[in-house]
Short mmCIF file of N, CA and C in Angstrom, two decimals:
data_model
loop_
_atom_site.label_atom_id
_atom_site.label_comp_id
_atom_site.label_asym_id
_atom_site.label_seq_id
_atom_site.Cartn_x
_atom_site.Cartn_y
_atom_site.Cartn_z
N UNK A 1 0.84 -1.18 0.00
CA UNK A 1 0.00 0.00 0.00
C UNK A 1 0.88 1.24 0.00
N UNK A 2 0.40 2.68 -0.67
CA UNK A 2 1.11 3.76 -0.71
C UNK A 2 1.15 4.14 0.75
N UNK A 3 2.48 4.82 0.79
CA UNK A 3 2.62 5.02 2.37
C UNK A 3 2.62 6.86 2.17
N UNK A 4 2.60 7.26 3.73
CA UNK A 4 2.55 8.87 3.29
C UNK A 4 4.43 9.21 3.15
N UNK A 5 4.01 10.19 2.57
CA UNK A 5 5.30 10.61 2.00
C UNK A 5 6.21 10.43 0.56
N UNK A 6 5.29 9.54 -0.06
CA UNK A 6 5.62 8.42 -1.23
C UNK A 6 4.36 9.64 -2.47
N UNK A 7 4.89 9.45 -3.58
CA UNK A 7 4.41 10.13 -5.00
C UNK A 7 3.03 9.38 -5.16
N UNK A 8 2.12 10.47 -5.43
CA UNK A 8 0.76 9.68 -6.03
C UNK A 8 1.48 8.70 -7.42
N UNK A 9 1.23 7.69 -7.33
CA UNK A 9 0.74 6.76 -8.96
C UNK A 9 0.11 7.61 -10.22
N UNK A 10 1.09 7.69 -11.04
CA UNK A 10 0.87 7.98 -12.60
C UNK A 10 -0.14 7.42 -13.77
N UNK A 11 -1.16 7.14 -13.47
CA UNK A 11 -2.34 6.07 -14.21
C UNK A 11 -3.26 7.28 -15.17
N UNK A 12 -3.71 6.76 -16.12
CA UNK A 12 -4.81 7.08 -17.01
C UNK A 12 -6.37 6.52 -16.27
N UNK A 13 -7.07 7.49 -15.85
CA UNK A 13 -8.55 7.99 -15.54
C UNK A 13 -9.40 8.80 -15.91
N UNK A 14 -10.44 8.94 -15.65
CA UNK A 14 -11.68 9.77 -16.32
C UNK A 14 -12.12 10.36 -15.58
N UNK A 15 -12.48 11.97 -15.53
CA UNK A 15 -13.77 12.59 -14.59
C UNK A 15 -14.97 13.01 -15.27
N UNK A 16 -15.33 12.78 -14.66
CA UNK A 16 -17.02 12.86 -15.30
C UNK A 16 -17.68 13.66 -14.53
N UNK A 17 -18.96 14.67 -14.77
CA UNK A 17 -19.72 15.33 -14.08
C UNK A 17 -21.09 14.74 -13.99
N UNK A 18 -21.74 15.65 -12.95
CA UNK A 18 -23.43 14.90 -13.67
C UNK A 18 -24.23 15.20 -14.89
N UNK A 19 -23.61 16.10 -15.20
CA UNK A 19 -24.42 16.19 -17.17
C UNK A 19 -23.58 14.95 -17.95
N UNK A 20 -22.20 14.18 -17.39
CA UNK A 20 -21.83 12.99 -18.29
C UNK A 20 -21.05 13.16 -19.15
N UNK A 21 -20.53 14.80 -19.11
CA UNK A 21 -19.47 15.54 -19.94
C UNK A 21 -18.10 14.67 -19.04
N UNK A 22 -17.22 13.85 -19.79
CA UNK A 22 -15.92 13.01 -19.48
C UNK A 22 -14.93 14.04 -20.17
N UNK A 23 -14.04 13.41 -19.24
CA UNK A 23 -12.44 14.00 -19.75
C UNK A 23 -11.12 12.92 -19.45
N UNK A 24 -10.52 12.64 -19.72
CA UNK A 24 -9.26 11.91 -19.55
C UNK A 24 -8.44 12.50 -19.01
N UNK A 25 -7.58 12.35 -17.84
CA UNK A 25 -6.80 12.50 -17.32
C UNK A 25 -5.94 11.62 -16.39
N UNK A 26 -4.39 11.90 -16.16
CA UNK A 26 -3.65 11.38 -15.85
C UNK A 26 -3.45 11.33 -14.26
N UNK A 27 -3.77 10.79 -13.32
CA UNK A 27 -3.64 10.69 -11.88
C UNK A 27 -2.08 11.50 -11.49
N UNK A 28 -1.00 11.34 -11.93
CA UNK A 28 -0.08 12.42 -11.83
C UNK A 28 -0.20 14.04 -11.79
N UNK A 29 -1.09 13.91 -13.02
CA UNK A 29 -1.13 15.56 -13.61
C UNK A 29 -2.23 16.18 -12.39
N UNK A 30 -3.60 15.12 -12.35
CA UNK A 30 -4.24 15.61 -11.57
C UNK A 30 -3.75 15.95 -10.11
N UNK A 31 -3.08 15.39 -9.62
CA UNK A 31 -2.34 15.45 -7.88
C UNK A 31 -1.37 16.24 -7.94
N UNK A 32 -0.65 16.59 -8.94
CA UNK A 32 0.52 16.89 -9.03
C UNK A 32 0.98 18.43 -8.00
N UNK A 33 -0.33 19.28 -8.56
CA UNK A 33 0.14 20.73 -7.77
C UNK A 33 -1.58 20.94 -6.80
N UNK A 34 -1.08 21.53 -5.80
CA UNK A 34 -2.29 21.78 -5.03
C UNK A 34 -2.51 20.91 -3.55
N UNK A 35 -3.60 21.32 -2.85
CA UNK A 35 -4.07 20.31 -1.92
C UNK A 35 -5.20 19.80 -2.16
N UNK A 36 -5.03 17.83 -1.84
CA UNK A 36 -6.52 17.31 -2.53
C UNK A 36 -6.97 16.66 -1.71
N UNK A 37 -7.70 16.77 -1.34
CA UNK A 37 -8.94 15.16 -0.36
C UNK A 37 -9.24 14.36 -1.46
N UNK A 38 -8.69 13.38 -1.36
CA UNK A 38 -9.13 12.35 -2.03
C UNK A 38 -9.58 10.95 -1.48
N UNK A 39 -10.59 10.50 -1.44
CA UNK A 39 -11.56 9.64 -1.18
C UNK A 39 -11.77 8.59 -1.85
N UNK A 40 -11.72 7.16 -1.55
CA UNK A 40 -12.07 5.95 -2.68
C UNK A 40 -13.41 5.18 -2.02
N UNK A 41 -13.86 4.81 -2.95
CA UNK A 41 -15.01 4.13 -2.47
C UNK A 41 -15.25 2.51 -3.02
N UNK A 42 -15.74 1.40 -2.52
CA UNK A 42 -15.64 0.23 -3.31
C UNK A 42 -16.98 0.06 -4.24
N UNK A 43 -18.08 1.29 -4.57
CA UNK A 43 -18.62 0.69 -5.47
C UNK A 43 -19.85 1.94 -5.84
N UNK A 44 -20.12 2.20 -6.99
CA UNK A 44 -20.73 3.90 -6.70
C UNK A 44 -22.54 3.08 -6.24
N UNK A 45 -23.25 3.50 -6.15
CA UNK A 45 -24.31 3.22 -5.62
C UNK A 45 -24.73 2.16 -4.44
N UNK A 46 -23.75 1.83 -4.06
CA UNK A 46 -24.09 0.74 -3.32
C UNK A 46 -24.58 1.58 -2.03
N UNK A 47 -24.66 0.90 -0.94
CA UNK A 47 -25.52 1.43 0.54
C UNK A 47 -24.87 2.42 1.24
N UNK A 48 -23.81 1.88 1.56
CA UNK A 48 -22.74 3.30 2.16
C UNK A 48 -22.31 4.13 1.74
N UNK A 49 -21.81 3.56 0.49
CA UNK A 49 -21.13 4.99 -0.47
C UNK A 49 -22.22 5.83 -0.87
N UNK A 50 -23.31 5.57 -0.90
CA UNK A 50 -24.42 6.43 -1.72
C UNK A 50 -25.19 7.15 -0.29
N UNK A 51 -25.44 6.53 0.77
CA UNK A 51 -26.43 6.74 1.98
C UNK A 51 -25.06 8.15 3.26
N UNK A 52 -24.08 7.43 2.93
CA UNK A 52 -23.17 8.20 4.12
C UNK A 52 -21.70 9.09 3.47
N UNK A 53 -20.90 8.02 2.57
CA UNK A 53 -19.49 8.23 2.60
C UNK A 53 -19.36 9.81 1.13
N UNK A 54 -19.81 9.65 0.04
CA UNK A 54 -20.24 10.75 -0.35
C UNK A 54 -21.31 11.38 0.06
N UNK A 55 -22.18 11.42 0.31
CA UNK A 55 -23.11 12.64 1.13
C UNK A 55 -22.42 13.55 1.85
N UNK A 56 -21.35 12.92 2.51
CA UNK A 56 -20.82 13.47 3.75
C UNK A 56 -19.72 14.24 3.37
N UNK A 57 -19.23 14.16 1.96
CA UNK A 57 -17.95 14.92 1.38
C UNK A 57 -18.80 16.43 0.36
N UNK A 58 -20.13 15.83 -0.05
CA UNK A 58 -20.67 16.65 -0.60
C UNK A 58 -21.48 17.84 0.29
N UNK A 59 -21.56 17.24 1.02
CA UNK A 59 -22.17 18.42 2.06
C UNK A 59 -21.30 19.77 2.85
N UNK A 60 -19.53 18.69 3.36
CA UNK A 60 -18.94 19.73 4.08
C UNK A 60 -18.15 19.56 3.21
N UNK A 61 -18.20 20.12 1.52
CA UNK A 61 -17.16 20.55 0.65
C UNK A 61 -16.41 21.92 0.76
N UNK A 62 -17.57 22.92 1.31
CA UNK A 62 -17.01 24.06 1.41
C UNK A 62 -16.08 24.10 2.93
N UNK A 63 -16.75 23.59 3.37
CA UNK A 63 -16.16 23.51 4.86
C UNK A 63 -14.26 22.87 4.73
N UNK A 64 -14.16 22.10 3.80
CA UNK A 64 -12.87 21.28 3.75
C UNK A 64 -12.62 22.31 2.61
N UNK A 65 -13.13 22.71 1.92
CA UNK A 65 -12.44 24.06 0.74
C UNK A 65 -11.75 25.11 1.44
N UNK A 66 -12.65 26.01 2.56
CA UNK A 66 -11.99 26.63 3.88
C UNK A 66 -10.85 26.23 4.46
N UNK A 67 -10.35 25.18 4.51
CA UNK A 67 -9.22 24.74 5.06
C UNK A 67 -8.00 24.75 4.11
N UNK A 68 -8.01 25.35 3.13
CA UNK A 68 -7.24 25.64 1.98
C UNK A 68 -6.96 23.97 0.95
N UNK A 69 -8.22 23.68 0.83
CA UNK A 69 -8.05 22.54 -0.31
C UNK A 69 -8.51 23.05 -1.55
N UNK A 70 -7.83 22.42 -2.36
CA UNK A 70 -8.19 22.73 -3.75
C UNK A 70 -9.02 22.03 -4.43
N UNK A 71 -9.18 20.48 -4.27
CA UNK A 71 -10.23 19.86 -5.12
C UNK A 71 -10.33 19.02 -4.45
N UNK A 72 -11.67 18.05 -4.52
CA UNK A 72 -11.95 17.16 -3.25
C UNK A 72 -12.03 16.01 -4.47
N UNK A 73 -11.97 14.93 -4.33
CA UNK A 73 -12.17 14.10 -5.46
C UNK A 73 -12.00 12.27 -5.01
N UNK A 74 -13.50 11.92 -5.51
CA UNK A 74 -13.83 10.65 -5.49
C UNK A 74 -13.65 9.35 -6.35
N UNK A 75 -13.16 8.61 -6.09
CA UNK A 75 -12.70 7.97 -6.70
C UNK A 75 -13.17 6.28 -6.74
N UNK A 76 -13.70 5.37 -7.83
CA UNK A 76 -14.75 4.49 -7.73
C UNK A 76 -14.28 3.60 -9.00
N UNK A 77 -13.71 1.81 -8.45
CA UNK A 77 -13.62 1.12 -9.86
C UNK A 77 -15.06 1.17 -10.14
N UNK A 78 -15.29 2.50 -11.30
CA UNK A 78 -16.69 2.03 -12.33
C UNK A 78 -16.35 2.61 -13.28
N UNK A 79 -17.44 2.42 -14.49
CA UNK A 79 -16.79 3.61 -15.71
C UNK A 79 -17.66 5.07 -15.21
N UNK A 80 -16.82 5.75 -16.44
CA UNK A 80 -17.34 7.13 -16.39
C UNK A 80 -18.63 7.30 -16.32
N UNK A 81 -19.90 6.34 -17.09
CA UNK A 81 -20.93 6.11 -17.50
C UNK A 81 -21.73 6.43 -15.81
N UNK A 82 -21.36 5.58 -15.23
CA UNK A 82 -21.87 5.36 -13.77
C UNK A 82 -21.65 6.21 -12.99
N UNK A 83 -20.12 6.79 -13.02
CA UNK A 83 -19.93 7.59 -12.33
C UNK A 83 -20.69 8.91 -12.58
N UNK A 84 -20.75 9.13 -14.06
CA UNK A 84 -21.54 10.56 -14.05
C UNK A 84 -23.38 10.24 -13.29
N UNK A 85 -23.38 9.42 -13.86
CA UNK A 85 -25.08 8.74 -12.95
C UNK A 85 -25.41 8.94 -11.69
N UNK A 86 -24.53 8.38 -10.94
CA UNK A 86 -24.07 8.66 -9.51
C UNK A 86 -23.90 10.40 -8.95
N UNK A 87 -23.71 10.82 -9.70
CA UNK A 87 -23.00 12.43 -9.59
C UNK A 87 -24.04 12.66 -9.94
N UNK A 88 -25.06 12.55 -10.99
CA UNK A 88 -26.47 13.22 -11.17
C UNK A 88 -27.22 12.75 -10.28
N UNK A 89 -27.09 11.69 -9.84
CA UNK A 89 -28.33 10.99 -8.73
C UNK A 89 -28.15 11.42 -7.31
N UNK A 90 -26.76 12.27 -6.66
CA UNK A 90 -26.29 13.03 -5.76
C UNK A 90 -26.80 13.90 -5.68
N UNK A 91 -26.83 14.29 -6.58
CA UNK A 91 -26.38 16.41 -6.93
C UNK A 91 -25.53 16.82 -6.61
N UNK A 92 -24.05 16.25 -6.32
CA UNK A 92 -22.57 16.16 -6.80
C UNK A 92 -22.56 17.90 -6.82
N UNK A 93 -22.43 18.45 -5.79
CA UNK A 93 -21.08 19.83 -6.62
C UNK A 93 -20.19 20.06 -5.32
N UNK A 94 -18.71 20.62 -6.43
CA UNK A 94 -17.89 20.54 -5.33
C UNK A 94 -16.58 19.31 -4.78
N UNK A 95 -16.86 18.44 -5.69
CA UNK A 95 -16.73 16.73 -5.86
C UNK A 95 -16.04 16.47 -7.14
N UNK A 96 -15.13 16.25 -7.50
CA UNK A 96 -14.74 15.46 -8.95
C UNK A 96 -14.89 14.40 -8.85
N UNK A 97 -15.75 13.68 -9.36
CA UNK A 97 -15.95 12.23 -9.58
C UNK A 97 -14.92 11.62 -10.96
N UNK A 98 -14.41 11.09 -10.00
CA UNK A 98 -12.80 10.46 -11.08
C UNK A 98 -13.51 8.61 -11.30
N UNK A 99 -13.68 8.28 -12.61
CA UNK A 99 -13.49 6.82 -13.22
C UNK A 99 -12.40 5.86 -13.03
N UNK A 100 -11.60 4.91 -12.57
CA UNK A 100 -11.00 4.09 -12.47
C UNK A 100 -11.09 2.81 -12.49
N UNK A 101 -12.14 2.45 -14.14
CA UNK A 101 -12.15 1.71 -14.84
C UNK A 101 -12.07 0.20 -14.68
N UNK A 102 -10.52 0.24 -14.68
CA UNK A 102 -10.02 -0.95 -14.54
C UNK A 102 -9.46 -1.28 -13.78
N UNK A 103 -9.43 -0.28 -12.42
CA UNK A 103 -8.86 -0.63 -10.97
C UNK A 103 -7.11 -0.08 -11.46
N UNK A 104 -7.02 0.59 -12.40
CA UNK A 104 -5.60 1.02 -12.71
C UNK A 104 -4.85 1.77 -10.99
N UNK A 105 -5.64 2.55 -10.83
CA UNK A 105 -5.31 3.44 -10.09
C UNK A 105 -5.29 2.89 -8.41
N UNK A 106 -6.72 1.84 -8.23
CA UNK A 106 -6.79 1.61 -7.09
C UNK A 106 -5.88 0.48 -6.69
N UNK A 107 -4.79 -0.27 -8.11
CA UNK A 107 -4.10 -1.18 -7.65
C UNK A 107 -2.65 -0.91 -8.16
N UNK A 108 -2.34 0.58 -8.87
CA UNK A 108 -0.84 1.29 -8.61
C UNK A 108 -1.01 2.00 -6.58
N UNK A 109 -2.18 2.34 -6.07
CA UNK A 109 -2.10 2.63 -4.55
C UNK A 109 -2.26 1.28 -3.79
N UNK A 110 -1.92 0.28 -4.27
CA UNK A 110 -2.00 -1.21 -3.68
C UNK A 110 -3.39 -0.96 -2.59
N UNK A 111 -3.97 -0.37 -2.99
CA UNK A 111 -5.68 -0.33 -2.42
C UNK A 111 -6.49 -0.90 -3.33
N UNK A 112 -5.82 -1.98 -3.42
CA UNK A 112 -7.56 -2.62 -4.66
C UNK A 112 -8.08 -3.71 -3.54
N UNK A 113 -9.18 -3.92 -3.71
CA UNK A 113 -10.08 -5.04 -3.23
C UNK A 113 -10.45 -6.20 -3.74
N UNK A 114 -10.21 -7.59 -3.77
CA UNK A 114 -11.16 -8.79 -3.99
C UNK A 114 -12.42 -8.66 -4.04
N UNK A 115 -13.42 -8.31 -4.96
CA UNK A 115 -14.75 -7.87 -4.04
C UNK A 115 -15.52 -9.72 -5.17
N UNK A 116 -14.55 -9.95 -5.32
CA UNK A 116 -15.64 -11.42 -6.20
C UNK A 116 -16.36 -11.88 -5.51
N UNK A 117 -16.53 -12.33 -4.11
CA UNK A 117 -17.40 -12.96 -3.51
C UNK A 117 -18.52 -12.43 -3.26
N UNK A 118 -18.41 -11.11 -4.24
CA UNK A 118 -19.57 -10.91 -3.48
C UNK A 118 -20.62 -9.80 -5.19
N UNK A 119 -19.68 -10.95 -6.13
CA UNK A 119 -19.61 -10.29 -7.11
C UNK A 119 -19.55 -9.47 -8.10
N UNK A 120 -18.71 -8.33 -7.22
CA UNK A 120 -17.77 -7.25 -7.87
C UNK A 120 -16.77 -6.85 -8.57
N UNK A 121 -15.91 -8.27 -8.58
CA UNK A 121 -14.78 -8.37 -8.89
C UNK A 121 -13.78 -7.32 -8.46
N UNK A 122 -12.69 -6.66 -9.14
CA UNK A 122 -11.66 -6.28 -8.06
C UNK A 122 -12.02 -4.71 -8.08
N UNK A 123 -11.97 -4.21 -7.15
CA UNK A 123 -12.66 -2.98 -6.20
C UNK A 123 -11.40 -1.80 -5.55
N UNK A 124 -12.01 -0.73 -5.24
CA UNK A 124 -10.94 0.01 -4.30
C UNK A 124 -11.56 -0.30 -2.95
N UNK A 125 -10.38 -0.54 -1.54
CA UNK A 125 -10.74 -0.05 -0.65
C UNK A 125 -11.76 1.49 -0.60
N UNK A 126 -12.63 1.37 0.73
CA UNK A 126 -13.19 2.20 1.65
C UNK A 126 -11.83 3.62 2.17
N UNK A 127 -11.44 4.70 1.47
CA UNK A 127 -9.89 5.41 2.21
C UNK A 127 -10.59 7.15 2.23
N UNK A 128 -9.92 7.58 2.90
CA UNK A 128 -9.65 9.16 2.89
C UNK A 128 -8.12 8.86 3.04
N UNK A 129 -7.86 10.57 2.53
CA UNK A 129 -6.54 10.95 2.38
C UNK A 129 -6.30 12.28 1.78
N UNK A 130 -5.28 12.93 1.97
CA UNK A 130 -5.02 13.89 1.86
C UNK A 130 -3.15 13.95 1.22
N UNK A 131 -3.16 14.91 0.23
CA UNK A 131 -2.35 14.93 -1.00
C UNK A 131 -1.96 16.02 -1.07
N UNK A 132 -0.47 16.33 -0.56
CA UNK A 132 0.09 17.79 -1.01
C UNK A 132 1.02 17.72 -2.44
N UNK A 133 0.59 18.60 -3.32
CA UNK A 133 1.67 18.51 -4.15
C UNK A 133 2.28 17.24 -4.99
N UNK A 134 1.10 16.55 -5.25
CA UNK A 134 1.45 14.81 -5.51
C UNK A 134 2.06 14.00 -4.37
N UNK A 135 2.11 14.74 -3.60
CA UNK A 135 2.80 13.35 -2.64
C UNK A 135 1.65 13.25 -1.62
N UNK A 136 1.94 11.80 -1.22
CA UNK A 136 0.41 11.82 0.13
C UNK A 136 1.02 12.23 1.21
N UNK A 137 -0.08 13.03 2.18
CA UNK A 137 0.78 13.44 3.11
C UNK A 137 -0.31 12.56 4.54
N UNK A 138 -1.71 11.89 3.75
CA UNK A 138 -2.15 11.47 5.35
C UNK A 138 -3.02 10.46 4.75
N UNK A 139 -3.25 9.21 5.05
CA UNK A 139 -4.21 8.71 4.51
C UNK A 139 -4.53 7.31 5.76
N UNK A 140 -5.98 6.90 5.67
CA UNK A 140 -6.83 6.19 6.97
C UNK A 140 -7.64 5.32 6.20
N UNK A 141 -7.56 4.27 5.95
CA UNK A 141 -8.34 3.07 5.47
C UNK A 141 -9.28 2.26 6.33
N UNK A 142 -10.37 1.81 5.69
CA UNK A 142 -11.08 1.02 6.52
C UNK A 142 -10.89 -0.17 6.65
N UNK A 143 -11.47 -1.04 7.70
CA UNK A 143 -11.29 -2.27 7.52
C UNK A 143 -11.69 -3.15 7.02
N UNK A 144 -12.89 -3.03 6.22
CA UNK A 144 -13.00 -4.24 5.40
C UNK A 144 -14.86 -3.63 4.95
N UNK A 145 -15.50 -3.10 4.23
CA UNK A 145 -16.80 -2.66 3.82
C UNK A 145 -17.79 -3.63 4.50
N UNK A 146 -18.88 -2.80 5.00
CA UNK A 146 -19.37 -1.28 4.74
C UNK A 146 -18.58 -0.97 5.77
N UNK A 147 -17.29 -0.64 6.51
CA UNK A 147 -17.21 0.46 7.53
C UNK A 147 -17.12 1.76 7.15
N UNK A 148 -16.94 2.52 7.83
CA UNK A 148 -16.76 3.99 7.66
C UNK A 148 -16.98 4.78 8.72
N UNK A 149 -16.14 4.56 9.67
CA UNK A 149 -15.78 5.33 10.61
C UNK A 149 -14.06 6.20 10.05
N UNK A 150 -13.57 5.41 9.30
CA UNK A 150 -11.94 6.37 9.51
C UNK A 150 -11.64 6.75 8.35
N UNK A 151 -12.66 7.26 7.86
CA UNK A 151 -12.76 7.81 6.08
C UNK A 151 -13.70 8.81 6.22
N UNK A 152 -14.59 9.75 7.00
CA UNK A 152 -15.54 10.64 6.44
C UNK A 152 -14.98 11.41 6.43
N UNK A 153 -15.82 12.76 5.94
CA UNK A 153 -15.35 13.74 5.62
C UNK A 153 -15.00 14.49 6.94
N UNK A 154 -15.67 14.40 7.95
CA UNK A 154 -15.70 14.63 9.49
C UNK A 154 -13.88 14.61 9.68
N UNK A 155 -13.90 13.19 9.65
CA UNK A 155 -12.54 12.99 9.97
C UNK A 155 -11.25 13.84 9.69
N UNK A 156 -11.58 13.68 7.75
CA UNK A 156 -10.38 14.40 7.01
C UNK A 156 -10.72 15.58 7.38
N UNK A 157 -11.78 16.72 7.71
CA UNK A 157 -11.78 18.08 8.42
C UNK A 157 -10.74 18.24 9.73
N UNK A 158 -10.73 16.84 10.56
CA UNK A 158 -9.39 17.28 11.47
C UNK A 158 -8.32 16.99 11.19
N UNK A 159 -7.83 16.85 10.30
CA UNK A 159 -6.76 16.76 9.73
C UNK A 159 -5.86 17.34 8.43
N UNK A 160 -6.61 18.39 8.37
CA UNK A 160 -6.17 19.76 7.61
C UNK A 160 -5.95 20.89 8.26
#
């Protein structure tokens, strides 16, 4: 797993909005300058991620913007397709909803998940974290879904 202090992973991803307007971008380029909350989730609609773990980033966005962040951004093995769905079925603002497809990204941060048993196939961990300048500077994983106690947005607010 990425440890803090170590370079975000260089991968090809997608952000998508809720109108479904995509863009391609490079997980380097995106982290590279700035401060980011970045958030993974193991699956966009499912119970937690949809009921608590984004709600809770979309609500105190401004609140974690105040703390001098620059982009808050979610991150979900699905395609863009879903993800923009998800972001319209939110009302998403404030949030970059980033695509990671093919688990590129969630398994260059050795945060990918087994989720086959339960027929997902391979997944990101449940994480918050926080990203100066491409490098991570704090990041808190859960233990195994649905938790989400050491990932809300609550959390990453004390720790900016």
């Amino acid at each position: 797993m990425i440890a803090v202090g170590e370079k975000i992973p260089d991968v090809p991803l997608t952000t998508v909005d809720a109108e479904g307007n995509t863009e391609s971008v490079r997980s380097g380029e995106l982290f590279a300058t700035g401060r980011t909350v970045l958030f993974g989730v193991p699956a966009a609609f499912s119970p937690t991620c949809s009921d608590a773990h984004l709600p809770g980033f979309v609500a105190k966005a401004g609140e974690i913007s105040a703390k001098g962040v620059d982009r808050i951004v979610c991150v979900s093995v699905n395609d863009p397709f879903v993800m923009g769905a998800w972001a319209k079925d939110q009302a998403v603002e404030g949030v970059v909803m980033l695509a990671d497809g093919s688990a590129l990204f969630a398994r260059a941060m050795g945060l990918d998940l087994d989720g086959t048993d339960f027929g997902l196939g391979v997944r990101s961990q449940r994480y918050a974290s926080i990203i100066d300048d491409g490098t991570l500077t704090w990041i808190d994983v859960e233990a195994a879904p649905p938790d989400h106690e050491k990932s809300t947005a609550e959390v990453v607010l004390t720790h900016l």
